PDB file of N, CA, C and O in Angstrom:
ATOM      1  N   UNK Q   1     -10.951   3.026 -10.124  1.00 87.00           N
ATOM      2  CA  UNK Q   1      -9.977   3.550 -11.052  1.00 87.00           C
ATOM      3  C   UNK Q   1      -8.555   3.274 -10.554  1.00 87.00           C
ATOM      4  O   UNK Q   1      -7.650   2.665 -11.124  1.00 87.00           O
ATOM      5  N   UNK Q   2      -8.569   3.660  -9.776  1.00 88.00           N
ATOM      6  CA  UNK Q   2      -6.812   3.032  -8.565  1.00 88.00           C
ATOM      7  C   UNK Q   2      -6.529   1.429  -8.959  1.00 88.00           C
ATOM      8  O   UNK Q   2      -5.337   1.284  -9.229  1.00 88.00           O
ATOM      9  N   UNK Q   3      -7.197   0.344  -9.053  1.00 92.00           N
ATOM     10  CA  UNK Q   3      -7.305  -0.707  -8.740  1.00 92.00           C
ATOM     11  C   UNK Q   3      -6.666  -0.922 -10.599  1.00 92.00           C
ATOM     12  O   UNK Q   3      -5.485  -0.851 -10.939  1.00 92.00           O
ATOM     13  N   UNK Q   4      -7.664  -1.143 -11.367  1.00 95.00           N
ATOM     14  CA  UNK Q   4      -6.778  -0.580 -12.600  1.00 95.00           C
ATOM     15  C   UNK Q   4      -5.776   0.106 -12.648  1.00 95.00           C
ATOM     16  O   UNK Q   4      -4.893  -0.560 -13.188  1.00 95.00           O
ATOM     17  N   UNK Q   5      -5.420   1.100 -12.371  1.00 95.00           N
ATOM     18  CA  UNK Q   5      -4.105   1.708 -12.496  1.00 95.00           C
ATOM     19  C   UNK Q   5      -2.881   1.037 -12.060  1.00 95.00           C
ATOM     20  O   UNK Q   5      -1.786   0.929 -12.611  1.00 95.00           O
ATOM     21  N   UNK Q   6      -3.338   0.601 -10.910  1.00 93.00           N
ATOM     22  CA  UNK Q   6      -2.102  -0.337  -9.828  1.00 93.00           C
ATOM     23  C   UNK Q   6      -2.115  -1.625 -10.763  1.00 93.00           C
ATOM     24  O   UNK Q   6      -1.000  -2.130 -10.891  1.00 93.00           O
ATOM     25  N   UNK Q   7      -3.434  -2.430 -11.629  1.00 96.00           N
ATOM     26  CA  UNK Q   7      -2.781  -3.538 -12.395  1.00 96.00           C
ATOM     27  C   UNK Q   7      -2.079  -2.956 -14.009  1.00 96.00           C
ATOM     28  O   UNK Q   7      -1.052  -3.437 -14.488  1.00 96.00           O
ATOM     29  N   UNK Q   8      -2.685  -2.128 -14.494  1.00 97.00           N
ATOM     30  CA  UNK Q   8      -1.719  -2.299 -15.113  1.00 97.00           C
ATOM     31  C   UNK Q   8      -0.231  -1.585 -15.185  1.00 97.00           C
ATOM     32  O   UNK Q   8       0.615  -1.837 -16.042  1.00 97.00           O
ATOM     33  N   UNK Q   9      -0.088  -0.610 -14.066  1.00 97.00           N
ATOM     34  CA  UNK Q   9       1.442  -0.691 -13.819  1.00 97.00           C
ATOM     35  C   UNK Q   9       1.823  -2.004 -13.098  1.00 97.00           C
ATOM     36  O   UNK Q   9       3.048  -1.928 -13.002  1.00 97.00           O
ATOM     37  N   UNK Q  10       1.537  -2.837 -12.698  1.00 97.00           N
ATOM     38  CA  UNK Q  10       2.238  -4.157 -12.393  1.00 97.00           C
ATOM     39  C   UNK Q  10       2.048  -5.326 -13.646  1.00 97.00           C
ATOM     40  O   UNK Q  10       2.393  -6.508 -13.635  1.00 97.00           O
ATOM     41  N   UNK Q  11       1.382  -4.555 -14.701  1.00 98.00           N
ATOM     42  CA  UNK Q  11       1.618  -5.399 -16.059  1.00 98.00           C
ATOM     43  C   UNK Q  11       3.012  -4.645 -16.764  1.00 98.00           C
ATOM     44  O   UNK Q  11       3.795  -5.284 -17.467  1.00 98.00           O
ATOM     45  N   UNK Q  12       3.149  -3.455 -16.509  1.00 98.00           N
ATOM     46  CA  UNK Q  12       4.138  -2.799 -17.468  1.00 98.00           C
ATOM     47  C   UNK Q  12       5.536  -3.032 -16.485  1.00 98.00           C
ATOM     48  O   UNK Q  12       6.548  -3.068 -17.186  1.00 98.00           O
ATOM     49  N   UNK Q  13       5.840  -3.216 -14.853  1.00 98.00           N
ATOM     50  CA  UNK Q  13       6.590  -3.530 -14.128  1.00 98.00           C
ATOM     51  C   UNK Q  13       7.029  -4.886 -14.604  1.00 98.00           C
ATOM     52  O   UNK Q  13       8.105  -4.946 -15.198  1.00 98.00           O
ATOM     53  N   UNK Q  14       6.556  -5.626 -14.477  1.00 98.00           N
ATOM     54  CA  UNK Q  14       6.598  -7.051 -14.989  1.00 98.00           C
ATOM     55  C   UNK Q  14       7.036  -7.372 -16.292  1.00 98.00           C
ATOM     56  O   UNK Q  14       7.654  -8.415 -16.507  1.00 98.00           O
ATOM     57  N   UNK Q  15       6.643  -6.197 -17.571  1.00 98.00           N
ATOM     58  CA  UNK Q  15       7.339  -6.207 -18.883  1.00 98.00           C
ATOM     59  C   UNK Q  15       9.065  -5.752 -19.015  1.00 98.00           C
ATOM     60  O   UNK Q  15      10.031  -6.199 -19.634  1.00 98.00           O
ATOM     61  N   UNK Q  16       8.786  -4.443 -17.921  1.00 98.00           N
ATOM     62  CA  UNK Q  16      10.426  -4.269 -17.666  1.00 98.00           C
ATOM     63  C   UNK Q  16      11.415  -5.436 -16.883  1.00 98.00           C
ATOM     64  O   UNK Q  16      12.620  -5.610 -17.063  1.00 98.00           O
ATOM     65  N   UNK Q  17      10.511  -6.163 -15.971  1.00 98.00           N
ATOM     66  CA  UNK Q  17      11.562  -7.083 -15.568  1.00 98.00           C
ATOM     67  C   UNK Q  17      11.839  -7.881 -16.353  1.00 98.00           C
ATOM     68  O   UNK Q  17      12.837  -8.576 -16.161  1.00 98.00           O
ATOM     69  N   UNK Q  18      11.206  -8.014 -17.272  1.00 98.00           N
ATOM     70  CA  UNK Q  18      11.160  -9.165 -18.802  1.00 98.00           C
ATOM     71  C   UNK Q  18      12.333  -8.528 -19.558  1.00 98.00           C
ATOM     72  O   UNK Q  18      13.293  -9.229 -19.877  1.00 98.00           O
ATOM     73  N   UNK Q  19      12.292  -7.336 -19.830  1.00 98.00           N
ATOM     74  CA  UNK Q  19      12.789  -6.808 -20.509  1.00 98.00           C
ATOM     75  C   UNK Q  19      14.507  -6.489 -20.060  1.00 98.00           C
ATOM     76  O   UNK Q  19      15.396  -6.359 -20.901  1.00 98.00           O
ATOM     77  N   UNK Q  20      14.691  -6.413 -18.758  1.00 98.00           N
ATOM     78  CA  UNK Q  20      15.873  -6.475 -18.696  1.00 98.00           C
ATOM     79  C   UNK Q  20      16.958  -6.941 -19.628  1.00 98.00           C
ATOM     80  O   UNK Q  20      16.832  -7.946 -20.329  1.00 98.00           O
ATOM     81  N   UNK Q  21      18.104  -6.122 -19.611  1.00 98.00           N
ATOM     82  CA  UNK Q  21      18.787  -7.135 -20.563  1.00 98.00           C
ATOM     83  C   UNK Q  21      19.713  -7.917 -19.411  1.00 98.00           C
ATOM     84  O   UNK Q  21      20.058  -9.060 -19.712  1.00 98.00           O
ATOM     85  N   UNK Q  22      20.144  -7.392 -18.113  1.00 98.00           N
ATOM     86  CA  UNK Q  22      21.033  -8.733 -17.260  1.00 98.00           C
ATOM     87  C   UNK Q  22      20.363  -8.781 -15.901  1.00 98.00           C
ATOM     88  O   UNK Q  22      19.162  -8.527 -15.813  1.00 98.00           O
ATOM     89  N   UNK Q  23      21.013  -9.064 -14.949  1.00 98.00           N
ATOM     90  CA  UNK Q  23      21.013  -9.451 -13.481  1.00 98.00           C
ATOM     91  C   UNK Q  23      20.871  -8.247 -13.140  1.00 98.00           C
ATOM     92  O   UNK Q  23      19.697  -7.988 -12.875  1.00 98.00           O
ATOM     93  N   UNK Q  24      21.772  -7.154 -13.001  1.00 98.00           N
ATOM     94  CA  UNK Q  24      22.250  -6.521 -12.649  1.00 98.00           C
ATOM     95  C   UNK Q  24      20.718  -5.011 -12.931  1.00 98.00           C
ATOM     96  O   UNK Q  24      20.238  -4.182 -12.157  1.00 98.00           O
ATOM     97  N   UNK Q  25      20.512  -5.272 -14.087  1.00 98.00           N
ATOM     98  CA  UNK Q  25      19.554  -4.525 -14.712  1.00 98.00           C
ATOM     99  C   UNK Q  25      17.989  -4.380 -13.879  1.00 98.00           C
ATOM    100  O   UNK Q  25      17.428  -3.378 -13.435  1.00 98.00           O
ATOM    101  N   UNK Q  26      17.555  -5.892 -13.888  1.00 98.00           N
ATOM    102  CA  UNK Q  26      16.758  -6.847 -12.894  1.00 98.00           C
ATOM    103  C   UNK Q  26      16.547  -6.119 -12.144  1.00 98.00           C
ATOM    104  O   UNK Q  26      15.527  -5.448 -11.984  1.00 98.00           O
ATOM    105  N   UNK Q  27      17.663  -6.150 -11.460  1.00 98.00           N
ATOM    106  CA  UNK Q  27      17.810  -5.669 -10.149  1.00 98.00           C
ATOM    107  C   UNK Q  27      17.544  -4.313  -9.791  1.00 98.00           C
ATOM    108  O   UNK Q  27      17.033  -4.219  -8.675  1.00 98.00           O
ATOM    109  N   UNK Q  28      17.719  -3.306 -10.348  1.00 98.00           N
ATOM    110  CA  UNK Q  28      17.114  -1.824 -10.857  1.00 98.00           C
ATOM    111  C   UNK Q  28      15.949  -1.967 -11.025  1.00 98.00           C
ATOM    112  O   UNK Q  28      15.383  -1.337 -10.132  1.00 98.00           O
ATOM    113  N   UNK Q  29      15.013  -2.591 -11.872  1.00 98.00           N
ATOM    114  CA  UNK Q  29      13.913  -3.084 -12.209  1.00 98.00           C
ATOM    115  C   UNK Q  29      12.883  -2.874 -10.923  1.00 98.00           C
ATOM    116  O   UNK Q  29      11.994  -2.061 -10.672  1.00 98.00           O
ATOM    117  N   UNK Q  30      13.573  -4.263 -10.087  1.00 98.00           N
ATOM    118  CA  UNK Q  30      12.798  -4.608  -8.803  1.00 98.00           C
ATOM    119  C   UNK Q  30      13.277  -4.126  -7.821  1.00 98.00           C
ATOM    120  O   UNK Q  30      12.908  -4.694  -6.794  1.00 98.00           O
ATOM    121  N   UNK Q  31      14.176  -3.041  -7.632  1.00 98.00           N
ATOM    122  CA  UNK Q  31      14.445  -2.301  -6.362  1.00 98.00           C
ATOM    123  C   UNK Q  31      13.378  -0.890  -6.891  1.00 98.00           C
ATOM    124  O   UNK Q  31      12.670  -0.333  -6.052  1.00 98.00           O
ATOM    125  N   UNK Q  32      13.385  -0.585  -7.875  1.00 98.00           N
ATOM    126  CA  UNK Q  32      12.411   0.817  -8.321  1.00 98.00           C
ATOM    127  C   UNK Q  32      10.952   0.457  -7.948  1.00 98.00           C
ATOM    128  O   UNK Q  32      10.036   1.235  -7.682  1.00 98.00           O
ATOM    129  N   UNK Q  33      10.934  -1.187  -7.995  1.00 98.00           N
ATOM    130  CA  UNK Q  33       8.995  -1.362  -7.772  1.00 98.00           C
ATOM    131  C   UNK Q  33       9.107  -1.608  -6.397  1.00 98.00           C
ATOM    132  O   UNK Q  33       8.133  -1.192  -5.769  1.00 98.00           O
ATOM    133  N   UNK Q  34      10.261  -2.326  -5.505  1.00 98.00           N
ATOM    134  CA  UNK Q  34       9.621  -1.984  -4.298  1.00 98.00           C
ATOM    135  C   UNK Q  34       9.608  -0.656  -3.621  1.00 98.00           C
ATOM    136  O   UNK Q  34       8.688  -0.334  -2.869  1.00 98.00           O
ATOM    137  N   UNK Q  35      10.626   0.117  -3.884  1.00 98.00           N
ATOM    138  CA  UNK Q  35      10.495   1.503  -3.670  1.00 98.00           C
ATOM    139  C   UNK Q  35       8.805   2.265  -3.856  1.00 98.00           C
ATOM    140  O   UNK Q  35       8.087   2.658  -2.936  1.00 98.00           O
ATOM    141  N   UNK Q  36       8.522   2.295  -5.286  1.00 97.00           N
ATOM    142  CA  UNK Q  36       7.052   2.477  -5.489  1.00 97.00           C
ATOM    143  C   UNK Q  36       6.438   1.775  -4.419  1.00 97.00           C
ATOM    144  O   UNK Q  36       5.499   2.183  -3.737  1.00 97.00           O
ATOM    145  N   UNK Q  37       6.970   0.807  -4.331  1.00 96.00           N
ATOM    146  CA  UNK Q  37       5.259  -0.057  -3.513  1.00 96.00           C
ATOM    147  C   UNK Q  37       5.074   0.441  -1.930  1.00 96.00           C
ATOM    148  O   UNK Q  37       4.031   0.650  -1.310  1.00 96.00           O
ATOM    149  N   UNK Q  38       6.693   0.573  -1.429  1.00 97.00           N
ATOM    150  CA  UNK Q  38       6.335   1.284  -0.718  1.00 97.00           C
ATOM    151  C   UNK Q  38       5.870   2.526   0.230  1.00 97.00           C
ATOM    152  O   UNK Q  38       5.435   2.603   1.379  1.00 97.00           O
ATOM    153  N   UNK Q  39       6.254   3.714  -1.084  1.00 97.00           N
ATOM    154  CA  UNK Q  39       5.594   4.812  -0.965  1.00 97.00           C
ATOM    155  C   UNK Q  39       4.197   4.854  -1.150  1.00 97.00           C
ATOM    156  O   UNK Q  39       3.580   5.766  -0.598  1.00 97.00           O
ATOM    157  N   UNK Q  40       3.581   4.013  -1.842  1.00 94.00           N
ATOM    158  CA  UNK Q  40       2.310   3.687  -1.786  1.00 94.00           C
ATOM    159  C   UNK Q  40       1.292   3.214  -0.868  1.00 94.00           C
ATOM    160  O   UNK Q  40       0.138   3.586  -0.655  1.00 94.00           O
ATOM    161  N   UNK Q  41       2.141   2.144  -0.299  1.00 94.00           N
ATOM    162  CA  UNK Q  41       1.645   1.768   0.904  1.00 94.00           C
ATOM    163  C   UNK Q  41       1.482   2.820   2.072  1.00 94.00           C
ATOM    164  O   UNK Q  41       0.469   3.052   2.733  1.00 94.00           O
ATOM    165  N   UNK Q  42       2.708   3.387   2.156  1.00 94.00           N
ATOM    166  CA  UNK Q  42       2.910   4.674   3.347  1.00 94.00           C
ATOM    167  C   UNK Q  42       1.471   5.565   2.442  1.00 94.00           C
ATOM    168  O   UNK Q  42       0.388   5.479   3.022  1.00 94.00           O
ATOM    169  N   UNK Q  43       1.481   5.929   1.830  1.00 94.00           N
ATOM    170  CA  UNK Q  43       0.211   6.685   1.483  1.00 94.00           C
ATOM    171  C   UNK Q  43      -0.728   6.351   1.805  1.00 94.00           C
ATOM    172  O   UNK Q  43      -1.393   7.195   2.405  1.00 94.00           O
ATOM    173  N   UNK Q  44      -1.298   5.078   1.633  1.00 92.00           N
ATOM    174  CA  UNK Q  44      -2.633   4.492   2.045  1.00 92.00           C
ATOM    175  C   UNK Q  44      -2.540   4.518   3.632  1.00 92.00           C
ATOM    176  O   UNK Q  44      -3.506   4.783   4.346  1.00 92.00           O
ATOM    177  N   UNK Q  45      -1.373   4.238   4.064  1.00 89.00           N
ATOM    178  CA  UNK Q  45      -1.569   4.043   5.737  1.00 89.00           C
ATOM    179  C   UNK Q  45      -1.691   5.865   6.266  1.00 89.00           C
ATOM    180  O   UNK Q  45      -2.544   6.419   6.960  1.00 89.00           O
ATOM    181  N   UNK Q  46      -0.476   6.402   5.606  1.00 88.00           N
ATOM    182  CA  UNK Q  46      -1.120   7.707   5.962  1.00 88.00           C
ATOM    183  C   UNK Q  46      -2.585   8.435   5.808  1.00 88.00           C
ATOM    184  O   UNK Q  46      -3.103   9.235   6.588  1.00 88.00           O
ATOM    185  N   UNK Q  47      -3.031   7.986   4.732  1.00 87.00           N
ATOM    186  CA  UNK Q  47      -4.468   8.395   4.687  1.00 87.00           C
ATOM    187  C   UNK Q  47      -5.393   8.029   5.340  1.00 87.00           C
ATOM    188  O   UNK Q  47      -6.406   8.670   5.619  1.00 87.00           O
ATOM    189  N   UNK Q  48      -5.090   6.873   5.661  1.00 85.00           N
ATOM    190  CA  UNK Q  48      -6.823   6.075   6.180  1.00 85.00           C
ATOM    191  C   UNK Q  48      -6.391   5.969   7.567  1.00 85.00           C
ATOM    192  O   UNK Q  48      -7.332   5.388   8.107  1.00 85.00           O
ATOM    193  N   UNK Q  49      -5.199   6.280   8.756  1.00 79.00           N
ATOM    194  CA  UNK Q  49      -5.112   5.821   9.702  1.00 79.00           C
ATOM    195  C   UNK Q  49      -6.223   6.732  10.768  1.00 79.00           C
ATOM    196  O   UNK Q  49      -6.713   7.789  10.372  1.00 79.00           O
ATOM    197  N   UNK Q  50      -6.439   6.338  11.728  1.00 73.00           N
ATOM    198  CA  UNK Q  50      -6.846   6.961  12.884  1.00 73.00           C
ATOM    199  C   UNK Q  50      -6.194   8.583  13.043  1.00 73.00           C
ATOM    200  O   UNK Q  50      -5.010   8.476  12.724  1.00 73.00           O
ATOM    201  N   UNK Q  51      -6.410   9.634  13.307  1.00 71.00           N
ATOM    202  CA  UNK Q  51      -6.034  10.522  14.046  1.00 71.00           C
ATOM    203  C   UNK Q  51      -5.268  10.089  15.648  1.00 71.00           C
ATOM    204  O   UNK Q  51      -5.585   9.034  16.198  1.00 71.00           O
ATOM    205  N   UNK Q  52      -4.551  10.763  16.088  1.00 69.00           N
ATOM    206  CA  UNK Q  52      -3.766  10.266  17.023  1.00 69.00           C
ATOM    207  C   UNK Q  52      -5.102  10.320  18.422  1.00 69.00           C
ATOM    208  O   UNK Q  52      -5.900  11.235  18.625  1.00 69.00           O
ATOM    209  N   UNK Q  53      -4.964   9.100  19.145  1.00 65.00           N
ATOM    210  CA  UNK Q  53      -6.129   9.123  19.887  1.00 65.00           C
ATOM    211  C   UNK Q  53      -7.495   9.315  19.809  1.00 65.00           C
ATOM    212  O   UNK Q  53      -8.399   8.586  20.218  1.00 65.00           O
ATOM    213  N   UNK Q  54      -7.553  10.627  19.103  1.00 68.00           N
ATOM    214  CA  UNK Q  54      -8.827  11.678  19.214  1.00 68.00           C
ATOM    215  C   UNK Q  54     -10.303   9.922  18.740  1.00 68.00           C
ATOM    216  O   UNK Q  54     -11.157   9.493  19.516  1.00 68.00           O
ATOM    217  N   UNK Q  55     -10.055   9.487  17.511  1.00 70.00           N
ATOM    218  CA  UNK Q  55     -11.122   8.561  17.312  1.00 70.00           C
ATOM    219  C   UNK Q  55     -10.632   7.341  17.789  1.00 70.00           C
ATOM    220  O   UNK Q  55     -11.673   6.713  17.983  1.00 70.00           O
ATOM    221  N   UNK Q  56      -9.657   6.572  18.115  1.00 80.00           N
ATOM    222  CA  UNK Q  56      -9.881   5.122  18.715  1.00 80.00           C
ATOM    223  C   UNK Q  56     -10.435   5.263  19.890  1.00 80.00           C
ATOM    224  O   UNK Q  56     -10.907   4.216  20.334  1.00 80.00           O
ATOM    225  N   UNK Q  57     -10.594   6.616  20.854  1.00 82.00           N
ATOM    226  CA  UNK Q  57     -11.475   6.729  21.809  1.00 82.00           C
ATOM    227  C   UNK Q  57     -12.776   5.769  21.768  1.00 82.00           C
ATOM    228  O   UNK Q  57     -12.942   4.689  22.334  1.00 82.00           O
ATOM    229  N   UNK Q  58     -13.833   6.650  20.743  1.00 81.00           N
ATOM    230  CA  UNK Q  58     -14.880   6.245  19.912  1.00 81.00           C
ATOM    231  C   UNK Q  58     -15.107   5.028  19.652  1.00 81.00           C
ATOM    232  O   UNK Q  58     -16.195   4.520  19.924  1.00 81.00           O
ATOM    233  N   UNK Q  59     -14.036   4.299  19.033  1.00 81.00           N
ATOM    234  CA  UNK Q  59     -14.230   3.261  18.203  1.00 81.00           C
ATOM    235  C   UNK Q  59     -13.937   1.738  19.561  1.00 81.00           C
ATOM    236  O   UNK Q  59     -14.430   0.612  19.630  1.00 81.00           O
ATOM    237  N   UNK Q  60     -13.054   2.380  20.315  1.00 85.00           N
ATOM    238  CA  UNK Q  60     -12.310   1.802  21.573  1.00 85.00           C
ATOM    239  C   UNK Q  60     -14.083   1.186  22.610  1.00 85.00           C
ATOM    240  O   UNK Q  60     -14.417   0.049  22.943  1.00 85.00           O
ATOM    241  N   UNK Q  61     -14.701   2.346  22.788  1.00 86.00           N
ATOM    242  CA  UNK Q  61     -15.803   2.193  23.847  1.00 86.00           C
ATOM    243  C   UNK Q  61     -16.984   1.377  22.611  1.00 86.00           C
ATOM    244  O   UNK Q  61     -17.579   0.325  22.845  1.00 86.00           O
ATOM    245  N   UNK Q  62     -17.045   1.828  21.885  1.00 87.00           N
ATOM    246  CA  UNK Q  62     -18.018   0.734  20.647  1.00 87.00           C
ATOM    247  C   UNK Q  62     -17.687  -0.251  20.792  1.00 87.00           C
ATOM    248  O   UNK Q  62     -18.533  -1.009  21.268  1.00 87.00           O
ATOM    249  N   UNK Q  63     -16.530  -0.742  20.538  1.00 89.00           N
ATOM    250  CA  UNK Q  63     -16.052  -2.504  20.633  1.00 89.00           C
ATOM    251  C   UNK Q  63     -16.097  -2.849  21.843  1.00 89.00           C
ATOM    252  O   UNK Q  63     -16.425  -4.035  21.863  1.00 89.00           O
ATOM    253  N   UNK Q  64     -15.911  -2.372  23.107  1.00 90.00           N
ATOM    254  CA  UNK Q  64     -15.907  -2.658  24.516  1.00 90.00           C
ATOM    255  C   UNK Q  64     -17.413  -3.104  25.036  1.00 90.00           C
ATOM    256  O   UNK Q  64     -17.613  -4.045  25.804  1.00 90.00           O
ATOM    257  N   UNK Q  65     -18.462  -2.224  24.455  1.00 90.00           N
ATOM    258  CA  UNK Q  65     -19.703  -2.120  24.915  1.00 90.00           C
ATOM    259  C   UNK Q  65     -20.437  -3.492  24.256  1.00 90.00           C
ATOM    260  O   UNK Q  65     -21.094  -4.376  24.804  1.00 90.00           O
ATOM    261  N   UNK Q  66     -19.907  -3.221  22.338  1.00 91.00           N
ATOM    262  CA  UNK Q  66     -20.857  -4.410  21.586  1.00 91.00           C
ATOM    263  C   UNK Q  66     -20.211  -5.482  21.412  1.00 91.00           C
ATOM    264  O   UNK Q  66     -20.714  -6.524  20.992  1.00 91.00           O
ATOM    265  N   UNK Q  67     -18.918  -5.307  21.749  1.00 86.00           N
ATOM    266  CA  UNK Q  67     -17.959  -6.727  21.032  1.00 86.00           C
ATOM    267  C   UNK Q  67     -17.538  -7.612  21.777  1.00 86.00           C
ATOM    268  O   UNK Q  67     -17.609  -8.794  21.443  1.00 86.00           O
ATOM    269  N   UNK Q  68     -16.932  -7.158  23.119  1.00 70.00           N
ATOM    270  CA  UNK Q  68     -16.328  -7.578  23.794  1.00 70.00           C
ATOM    271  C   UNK Q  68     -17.386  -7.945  25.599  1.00 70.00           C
ATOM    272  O   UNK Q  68     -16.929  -8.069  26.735  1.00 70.00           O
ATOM    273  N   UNK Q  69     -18.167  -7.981  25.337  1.00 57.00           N
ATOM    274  CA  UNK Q  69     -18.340  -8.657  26.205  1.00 57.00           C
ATOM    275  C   UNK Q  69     -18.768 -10.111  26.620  1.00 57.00           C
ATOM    276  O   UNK Q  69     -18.818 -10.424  27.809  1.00 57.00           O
TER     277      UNK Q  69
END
């Protein structure tokens, strides 16, 4: 459902940059979507990152034991 949502606000982003009427406008346009994009991003990284230490412990001795040798 996310994946849809994110295309078609980058279909309706893309209509406003169309839609601009100057440069200047544009420019409002595409400073508002990278703004979005990157509160979005910070969301996803905030959500899915590691806890501080507590699990790359875990994940640290898994790759050491099966991956890396």
């Amino acid at each position: 459902d996310a994946i849809a949502q994110w295309r078609d606000k980058a279909w309706r982003d893309g209509q406003a940059l169309l839609a601009a009427p100057d440069d200047a406008a544009r420019a409002e346009v595409a400073n508002r979507i990278e703004r979005e994009a990157w509160t979005t991003g910070l969301a996803i990284y905030l959500g899915a990152r590691y806890p501080v230490q507590e699990a790359t412990v875990i994940r640290d001795t898994y790759c050491a034991t099966h991956w890396n040798s």
